[in-house]
Every structure is written in C-alpha cells, then in structure tokens.
PDB file of C-alpha atoms in Angstrom:
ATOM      1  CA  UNK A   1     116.546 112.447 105.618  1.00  0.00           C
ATOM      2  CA  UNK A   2     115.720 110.045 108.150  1.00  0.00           C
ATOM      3  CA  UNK A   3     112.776 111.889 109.939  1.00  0.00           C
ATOM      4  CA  UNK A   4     111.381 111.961 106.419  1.00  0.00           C
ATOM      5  CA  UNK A   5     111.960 108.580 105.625  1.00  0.00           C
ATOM      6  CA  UNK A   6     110.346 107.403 108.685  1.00  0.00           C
ATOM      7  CA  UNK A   7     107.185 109.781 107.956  1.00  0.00           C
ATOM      8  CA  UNK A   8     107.144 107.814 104.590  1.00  0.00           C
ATOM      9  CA  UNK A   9     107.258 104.374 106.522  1.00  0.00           C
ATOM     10  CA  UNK A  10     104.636 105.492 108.040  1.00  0.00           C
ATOM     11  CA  UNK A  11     102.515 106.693 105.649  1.00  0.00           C
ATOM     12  CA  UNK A  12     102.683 103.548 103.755  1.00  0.00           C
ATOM     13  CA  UNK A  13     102.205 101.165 106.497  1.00  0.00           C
ATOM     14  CA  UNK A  14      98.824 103.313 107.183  1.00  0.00           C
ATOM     15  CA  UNK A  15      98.093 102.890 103.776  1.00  0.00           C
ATOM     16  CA  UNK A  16      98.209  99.210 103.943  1.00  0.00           C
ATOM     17  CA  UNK A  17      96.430  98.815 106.478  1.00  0.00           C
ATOM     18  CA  UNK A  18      93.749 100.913 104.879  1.00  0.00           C
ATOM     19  CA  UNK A  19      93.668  98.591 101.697  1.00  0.00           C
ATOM     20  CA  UNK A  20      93.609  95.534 103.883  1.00  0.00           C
ATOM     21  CA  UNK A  21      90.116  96.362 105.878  1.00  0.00           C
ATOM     22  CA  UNK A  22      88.853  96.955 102.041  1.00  0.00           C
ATOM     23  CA  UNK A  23      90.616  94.127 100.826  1.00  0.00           C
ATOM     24  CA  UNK A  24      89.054  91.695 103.381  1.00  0.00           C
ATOM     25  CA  UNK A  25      85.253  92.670 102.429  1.00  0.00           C
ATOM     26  CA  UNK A  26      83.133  92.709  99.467  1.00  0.00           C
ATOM     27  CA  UNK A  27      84.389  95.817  97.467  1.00  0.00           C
ATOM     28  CA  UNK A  28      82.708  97.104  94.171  1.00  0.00           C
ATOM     29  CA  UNK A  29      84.718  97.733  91.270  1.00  0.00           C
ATOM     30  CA  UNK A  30      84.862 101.108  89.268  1.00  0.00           C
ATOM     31  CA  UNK A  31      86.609 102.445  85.657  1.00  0.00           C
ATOM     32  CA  UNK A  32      87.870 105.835  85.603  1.00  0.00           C
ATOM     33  CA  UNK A  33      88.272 108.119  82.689  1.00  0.00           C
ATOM     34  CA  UNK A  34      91.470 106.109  81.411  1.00  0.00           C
ATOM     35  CA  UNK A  35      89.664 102.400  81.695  1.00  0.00           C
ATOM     36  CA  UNK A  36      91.904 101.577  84.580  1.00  0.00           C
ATOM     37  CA  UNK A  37      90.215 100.138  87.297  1.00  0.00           C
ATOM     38  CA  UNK A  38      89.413 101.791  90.647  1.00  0.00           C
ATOM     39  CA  UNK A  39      88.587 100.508  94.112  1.00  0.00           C
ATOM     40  CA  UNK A  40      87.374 101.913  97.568  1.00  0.00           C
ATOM     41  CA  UNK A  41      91.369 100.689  98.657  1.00  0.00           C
ATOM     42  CA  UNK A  42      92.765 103.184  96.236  1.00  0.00           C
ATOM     43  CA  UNK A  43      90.990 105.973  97.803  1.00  0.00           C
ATOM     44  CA  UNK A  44      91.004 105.086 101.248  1.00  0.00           C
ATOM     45  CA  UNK A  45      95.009 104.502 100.721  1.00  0.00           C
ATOM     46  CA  UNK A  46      95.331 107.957  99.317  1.00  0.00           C
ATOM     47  CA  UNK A  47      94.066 109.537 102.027  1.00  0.00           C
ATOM     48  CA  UNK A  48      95.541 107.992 104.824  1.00  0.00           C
ATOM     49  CA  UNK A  49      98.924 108.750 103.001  1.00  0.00           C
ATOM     50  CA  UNK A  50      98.406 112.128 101.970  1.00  0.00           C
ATOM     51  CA  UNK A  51      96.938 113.343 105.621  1.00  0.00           C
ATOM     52  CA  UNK A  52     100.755 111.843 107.113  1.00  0.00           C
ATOM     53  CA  UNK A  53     102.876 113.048 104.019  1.00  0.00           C
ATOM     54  CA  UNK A  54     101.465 116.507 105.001  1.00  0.00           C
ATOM     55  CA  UNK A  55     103.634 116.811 108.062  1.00  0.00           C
ATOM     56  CA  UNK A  56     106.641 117.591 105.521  1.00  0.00           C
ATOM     57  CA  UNK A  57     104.718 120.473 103.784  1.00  0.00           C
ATOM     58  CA  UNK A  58     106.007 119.269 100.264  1.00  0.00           C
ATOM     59  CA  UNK A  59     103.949 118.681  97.529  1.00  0.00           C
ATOM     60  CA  UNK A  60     101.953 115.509  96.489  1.00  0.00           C
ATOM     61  CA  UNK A  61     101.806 114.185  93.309  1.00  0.00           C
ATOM     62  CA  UNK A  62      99.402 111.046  93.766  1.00  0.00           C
ATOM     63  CA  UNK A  63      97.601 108.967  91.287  1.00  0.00           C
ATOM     64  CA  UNK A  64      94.410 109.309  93.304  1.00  0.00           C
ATOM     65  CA  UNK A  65      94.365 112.761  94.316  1.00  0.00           C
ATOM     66  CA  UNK A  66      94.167 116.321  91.895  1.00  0.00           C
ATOM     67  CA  UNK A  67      96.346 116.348  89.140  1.00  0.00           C
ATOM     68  CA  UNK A  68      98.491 119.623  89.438  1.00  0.00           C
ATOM     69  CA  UNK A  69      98.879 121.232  86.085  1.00  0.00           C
ATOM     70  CA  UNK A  70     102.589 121.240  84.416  1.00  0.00           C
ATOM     71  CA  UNK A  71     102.952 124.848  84.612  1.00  0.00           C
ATOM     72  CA  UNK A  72     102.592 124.785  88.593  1.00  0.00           C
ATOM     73  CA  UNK A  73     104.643 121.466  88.815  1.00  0.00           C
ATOM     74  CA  UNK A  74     107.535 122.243  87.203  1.00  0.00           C
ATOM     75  CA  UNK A  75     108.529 124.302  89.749  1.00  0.00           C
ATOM     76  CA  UNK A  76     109.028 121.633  92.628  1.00  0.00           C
ATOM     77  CA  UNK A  77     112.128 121.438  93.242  1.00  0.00           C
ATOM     78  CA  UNK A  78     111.066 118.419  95.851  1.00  0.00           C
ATOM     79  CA  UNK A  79     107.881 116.486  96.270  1.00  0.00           C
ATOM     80  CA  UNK A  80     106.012 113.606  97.201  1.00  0.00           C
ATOM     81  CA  UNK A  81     104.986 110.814  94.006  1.00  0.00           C
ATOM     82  CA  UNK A  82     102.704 108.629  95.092  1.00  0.00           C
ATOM     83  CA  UNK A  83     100.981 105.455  94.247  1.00  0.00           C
ATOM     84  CA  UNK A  84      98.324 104.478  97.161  1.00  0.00           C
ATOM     85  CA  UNK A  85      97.235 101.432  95.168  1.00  0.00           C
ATOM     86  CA  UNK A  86     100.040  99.685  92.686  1.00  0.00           C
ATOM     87  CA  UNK A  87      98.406  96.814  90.838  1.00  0.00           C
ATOM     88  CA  UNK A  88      94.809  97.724  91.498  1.00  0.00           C
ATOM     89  CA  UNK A  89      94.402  94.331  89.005  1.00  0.00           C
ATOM     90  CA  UNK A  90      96.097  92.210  91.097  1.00  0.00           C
ATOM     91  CA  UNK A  91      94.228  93.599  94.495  1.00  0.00           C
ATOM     92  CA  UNK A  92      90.875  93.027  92.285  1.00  0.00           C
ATOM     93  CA  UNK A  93      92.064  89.344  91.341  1.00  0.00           C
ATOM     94  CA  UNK A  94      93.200  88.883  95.400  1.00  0.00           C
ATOM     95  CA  UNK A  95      96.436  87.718  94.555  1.00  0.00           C
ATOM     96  CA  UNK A  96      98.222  89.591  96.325  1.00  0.00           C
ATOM     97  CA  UNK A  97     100.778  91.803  94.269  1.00  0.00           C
ATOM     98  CA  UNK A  98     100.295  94.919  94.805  1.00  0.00           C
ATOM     99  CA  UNK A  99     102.043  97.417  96.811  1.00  0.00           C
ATOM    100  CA  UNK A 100     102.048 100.906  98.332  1.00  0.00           C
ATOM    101  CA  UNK A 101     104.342 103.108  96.382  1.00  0.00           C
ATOM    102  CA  UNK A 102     105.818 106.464  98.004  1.00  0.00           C
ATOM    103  CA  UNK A 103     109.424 108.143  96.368  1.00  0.00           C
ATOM    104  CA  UNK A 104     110.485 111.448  96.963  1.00  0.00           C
ATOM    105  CA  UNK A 105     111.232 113.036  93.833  1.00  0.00           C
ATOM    106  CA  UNK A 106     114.144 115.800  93.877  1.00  0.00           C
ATOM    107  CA  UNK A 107     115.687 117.630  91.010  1.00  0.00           C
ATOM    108  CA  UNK A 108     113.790 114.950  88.814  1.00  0.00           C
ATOM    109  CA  UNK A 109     115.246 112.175  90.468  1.00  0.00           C
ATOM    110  CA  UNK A 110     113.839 109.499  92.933  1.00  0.00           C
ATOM    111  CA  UNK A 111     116.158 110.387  96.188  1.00  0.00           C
ATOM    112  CA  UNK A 112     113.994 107.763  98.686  1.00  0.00           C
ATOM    113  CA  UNK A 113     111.679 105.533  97.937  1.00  0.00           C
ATOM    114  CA  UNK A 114     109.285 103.078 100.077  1.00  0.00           C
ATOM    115  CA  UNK A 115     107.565  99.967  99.035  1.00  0.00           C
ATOM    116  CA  UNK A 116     104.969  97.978 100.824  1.00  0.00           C
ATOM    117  CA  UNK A 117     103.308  95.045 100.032  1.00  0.00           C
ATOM    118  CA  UNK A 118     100.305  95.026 102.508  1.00  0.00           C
ATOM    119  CA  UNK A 119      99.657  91.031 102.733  1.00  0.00           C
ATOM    120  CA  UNK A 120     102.653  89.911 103.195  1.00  0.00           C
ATOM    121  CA  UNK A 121     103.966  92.633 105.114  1.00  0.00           C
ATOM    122  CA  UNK A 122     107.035  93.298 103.455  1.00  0.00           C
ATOM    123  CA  UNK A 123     108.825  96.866 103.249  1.00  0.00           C
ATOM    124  CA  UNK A 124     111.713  97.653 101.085  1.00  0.00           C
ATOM    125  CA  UNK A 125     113.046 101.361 101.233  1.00  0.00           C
ATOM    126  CA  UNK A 126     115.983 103.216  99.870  1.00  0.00           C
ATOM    127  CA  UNK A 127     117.547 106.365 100.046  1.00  0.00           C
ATOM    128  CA  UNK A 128     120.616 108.004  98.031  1.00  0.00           C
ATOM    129  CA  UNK A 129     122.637 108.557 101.769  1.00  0.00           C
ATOM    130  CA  UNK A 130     121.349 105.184 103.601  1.00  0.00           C
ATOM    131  CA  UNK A 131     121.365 102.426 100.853  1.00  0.00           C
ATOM    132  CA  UNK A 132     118.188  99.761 100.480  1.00  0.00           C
ATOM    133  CA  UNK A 133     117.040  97.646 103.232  1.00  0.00           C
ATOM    134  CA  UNK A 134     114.207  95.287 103.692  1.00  0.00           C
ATOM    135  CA  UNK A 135     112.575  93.973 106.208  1.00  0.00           C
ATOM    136  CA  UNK A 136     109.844  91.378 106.626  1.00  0.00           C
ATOM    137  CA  UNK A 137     107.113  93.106 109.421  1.00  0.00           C
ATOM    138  CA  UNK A 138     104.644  89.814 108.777  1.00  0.00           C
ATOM    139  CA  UNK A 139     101.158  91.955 108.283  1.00  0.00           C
ATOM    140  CA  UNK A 140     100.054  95.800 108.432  1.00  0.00           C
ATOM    141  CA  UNK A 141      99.767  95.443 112.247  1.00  0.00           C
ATOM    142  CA  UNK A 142     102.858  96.937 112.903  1.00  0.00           C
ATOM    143  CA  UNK A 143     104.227  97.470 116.390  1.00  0.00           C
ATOM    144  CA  UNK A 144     107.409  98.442 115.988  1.00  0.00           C
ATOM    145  CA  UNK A 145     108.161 102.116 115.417  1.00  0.00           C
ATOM    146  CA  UNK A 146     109.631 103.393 111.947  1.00  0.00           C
ATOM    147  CA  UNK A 147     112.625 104.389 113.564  1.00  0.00           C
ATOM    148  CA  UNK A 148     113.054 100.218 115.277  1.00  0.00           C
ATOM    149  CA  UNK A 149     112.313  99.613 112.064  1.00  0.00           C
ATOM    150  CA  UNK A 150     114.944 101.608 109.894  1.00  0.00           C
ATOM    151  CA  UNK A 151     117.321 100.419 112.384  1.00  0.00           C
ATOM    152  CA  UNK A 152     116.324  96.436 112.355  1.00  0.00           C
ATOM    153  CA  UNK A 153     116.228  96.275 108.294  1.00  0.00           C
ATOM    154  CA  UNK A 154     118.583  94.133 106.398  1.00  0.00           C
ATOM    155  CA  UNK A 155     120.687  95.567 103.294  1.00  0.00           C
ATOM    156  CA  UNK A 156     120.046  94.838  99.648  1.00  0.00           C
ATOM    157  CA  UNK A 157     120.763  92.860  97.777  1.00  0.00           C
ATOM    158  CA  UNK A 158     119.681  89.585  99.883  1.00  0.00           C
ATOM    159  CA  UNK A 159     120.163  87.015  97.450  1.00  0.00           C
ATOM    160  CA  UNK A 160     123.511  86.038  95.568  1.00  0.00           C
ATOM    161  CA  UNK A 161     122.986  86.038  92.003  1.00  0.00           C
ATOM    162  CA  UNK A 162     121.624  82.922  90.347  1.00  0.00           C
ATOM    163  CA  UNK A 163     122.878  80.087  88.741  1.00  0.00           C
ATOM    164  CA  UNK A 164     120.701  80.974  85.396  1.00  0.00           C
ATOM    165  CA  UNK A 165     119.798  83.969  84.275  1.00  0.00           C
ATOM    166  CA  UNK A 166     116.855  85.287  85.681  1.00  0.00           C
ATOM    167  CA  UNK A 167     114.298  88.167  83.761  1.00  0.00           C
ATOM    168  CA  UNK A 168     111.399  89.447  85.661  1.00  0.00           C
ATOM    169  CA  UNK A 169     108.551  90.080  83.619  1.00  0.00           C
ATOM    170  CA  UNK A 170     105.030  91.738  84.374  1.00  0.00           C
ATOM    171  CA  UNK A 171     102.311  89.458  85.835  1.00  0.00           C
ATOM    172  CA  UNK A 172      99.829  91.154  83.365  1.00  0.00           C
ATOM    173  CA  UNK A 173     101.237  93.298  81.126  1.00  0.00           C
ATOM    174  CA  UNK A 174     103.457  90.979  78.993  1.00  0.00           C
ATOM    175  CA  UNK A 175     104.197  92.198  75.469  1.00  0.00           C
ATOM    176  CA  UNK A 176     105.860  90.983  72.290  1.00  0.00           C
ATOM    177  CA  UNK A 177     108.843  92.736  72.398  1.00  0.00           C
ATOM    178  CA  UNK A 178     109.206  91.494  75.953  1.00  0.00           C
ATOM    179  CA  UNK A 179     109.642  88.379  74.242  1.00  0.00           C
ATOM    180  CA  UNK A 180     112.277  89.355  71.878  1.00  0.00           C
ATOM    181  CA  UNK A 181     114.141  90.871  74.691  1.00  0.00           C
ATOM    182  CA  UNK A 182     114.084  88.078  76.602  1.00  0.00           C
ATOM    183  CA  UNK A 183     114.844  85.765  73.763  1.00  0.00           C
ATOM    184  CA  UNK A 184     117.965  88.228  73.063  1.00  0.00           C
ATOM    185  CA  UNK A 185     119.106  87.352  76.692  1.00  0.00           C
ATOM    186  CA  UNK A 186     118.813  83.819  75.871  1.00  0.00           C
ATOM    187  CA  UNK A 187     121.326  84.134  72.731  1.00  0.00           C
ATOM    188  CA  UNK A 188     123.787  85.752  75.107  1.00  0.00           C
ATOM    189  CA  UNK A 189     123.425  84.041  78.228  1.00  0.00           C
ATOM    190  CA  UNK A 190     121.985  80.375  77.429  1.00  0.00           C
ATOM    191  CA  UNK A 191     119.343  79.031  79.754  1.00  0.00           C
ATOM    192  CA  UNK A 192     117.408  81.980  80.921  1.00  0.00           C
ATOM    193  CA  UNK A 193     114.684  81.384  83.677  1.00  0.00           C
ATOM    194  CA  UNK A 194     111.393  83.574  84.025  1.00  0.00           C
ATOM    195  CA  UNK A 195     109.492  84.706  86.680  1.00  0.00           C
ATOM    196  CA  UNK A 196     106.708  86.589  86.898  1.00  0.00           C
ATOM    197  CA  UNK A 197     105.505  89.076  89.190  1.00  0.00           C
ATOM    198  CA  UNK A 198     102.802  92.123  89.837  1.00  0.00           C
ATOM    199  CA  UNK A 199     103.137  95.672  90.863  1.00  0.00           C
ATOM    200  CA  UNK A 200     106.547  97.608  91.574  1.00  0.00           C
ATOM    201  CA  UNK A 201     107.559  94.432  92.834  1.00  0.00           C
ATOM    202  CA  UNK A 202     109.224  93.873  89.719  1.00  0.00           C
ATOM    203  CA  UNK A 203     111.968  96.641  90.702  1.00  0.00           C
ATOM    204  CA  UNK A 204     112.002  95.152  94.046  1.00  0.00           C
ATOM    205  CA  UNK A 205     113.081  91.571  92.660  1.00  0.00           C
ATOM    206  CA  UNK A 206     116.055  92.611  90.792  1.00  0.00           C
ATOM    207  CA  UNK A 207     116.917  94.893  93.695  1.00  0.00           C
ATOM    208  CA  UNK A 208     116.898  92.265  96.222  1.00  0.00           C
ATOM    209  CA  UNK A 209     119.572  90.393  93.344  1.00  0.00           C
ATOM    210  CA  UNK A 210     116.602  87.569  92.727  1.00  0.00           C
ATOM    211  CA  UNK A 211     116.493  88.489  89.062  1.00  0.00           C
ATOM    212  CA  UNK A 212     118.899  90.344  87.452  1.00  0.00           C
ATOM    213  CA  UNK A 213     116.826  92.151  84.999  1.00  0.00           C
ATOM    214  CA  UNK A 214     113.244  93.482  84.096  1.00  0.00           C
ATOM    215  CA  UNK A 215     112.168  94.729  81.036  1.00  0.00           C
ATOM    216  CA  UNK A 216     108.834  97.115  81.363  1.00  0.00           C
ATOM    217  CA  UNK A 217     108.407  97.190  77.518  1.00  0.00           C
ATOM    218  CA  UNK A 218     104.718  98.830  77.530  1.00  0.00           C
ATOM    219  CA  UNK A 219     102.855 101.610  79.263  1.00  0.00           C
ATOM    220  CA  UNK A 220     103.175 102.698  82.916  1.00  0.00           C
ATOM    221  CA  UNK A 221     103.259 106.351  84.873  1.00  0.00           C
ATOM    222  CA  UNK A 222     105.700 107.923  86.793  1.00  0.00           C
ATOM    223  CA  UNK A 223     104.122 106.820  90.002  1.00  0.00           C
ATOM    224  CA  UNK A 224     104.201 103.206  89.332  1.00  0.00           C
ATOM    225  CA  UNK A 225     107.951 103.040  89.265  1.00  0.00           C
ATOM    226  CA  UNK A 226     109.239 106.233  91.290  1.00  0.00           C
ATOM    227  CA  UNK A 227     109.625 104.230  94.749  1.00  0.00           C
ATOM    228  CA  UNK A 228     110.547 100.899  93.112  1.00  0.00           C
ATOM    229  CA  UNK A 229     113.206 102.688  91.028  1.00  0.00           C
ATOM    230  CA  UNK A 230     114.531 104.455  94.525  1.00  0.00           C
ATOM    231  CA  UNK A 231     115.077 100.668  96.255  1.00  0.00           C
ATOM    232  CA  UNK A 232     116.640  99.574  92.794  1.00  0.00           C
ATOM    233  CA  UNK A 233     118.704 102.173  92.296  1.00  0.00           C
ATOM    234  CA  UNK A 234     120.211 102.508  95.837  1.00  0.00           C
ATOM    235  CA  UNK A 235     120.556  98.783  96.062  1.00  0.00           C
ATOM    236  CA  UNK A 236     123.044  98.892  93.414  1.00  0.00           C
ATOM    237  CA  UNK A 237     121.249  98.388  90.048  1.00  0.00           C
ATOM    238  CA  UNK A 238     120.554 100.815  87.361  1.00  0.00           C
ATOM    239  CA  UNK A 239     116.934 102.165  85.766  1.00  0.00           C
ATOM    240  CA  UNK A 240     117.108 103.207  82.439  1.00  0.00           C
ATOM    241  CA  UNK A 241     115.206 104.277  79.453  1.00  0.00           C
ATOM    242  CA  UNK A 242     115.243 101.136  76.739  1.00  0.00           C
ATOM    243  CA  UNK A 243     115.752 103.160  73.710  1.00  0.00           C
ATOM    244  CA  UNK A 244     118.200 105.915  75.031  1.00  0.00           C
ATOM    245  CA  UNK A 245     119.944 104.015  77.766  1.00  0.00           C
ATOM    246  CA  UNK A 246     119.798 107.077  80.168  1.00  0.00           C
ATOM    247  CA  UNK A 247     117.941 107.068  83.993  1.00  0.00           C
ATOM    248  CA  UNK A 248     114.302 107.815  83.779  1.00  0.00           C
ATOM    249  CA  UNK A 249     113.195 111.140  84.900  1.00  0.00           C
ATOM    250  CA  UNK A 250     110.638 112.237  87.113  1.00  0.00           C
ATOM    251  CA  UNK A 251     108.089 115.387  86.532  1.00  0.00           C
ATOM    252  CA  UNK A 252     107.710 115.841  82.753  1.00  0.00           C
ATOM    253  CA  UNK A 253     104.832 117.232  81.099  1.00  0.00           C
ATOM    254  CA  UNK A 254     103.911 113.948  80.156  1.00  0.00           C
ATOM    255  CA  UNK A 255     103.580 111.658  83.340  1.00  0.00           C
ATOM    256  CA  UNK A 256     103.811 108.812  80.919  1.00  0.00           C
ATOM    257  CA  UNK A 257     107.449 106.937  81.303  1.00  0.00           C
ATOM    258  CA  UNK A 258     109.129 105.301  78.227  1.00  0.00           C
ATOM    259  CA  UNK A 259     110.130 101.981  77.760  1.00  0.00           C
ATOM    260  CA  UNK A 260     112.772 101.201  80.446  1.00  0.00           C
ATOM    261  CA  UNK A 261     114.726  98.314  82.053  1.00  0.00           C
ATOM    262  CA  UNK A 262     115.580  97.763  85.468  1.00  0.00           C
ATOM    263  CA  UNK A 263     119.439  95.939  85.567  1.00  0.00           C
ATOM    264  CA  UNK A 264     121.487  94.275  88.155  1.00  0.00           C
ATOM    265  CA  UNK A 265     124.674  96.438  87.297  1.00  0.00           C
TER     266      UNK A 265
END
C-alpha cells in the first residue's frame, strides 16, 4: 500500500502544480454538457494525474477523462476515482478552495485517499492500514520525496474538539435543509458555530477534529467525496448516507451520491 500511496502523492502534487501555472494566467471559462463549469486546469490536472496513476495498471475513473460504461465498471474490483479539479467555482472565483482529489476505490469502498489543496500546499492522505496524516508542504514546489513525505506527516485529528459546536457547511452550495439540520444541532447542543468552506475540504475539516460535522444536503458525484471520505474515515470519523445512516458506496450505476453527513464519531 505504500508504493501506491506514494504514486498517488505524486500524482496529485503534479496535478497541482499543473492547475497553478493555469491558475496564475488569464484562463477562459467553458460549460460542459451538465452546466458545470470547465477550465484549461481541469484538463491539464487530469492528465498529469492519469499519465502517473498509470504506473499501477488499475483503472481510472476521472471526472475529466471517458466515462466507462456501468456494464464494464462493475467489474473493478479496484480502481482509481479521481477528481483533477474539486471546486472548479472556487478556482474560477481565485479563492482558493479547491483541491486535487485521488481515492482508491476497493470492493466499493474508499481504502486511500489523497487531498491537495494546490495554494496553500497542504496534503492530507489516509489509508485503512496507515491512519490520516497531514502535512503542510507550503506550495506545489515540492522537494521532498513522497516517501520523506509519508514519513514527516503528522496524524489526524490535529485539533482538540471545540468549545462550541462546530458544522461545516458548503462555501456555495448551501441549501434549506442545511439549515434545518443545523438548526436541529442547535436544539441539542446550544450555541453552534459555522464555518464555511469549498471543495472536499469540507471532509478534511471535520477530519482534522476542527468541526465536528458536515452536512452535504444537495447534489455531488462520487469523485467529489471519494478521497475526502478516505482522510475522514481513517482519521476516525464516520461518512454516511443522511436518510439511511449507512457508509456511502462507491461505483453504482448512478455516479450521483445521496445526501450524506460527514461526523466526528
């Protein structure tokens, strides 16, 4: 696990630093066939990534690359799910959320997961044998090797708990029954605090114990939250389906995931 996990440090370092030379120029904006937005970064990003990931000889299930039918799919056992560009809004509004994504899916299941956050240089990964670490590389010109860095990361959680209550809640994406969720958490806890927050950084905030819970109560795909839920869930907190309380799955039909919260256990 450990060779593979540094391929996928990597991979998303490389990506970074691809969405960084786009990032720091005058980029044009485009919509693709679901009005989400689209940028050179995204591209770039995916295929930087997929040209490293294909050392392992898996499969790749990317946002930006060919979208394998179900039928061929649902025979991968293991595989790469991949989001070059998570929070293409934010990269567009320069605020800088957004993050690399990369989670090896196995059995349906997120068993590593790395997330990179390409201006502040920030990785978080996790794996079902090693835990979740973090550690702060300061930009996307990275000397250090992945294995320096596996072995120079810091565990998760970070941060003790709060004082109050703290719900992480999407930087765009906010929703009426977010409200009522977060109002319910108020009835039960008293002063709750919000804080808000783009990409799979979300999942990374309640990993690192800075919030204790997020509520995604709207739309997003599998390969928005595969690596995020990876660092989450191997740092101790639990990802599960709002409405049926079980872990989300990976590789359905429908790439769409339910409702779900992410929960300090």
């Amino acid at each position: 696990m450990n060779t593979v996990l540094e391929i996928a440090i990597q991979a998303a370092i490389e990506g970074g630093k691809k969405i960084m030379e786009v990032y720091a120029q005058d980029f044009s904006v485009f919509t693709k066939e679901d009005s989400s937005p689209l940028t050179e970064a995204d591209r770039q990003a995916h295929e930087s990534i997929k040209a490293i990931l294909a050392e392992t000889n898996l499969p790749l299930l990317s946002e930006e690359g060919k979208l394998t039918p179900f039928e061929e799919r649902k025979n991968w056992e293991t595989f790469w799910l991949v989001d070059p560009l998570d929070g293409t809004k934010e990269f567009i509004k320069r605020n800088g959320e957004f993050t690399v994504n990369i989670a090896l899916i196995k059995n349906g299941t997120p068993v590593l997961g790395v997330v990179f956050v390409p201006v502040t240089g920030m990785l978080y990964f996790g794996t079902e044998e090693k835990g979740s670490y973090y550690l702060e590389l300061g930009s996307t010109d990275v000397t250090l090797s992945p294995e320096d860095i596996i072995a120079q990361a810091k565990a998760l959680p970070s941060a003790q708990d709060a004082a109050v209550y703290t719900v992480v809640a999407s930087r765009s994406h906010n929703t009426p029954e977010t409200e009522a969720f977060i109002d319910e958490k108020r009835k039960k806890h008293g002063e709750v605090n919000t804080i808000s927050a783009g990409s799979s950084l979300k999942l990374c905030l309640v990993a690192e114990g800075k919030a204790q819970v997020y509520p995604r109560l709207a739309p997003t795909m599998e390969w928005d939250t595969a690596a995020g839920h990876a660092v989450a869930k191997y740092a101790g907190c639990q990802v599960y389906d709002f409405k049926s309380n079980t872990e989300l799955q990976y590789n359905k039909e429908n790439l769409l995931n339910p409702w779900f919260v992410v929960e300090r256990a």
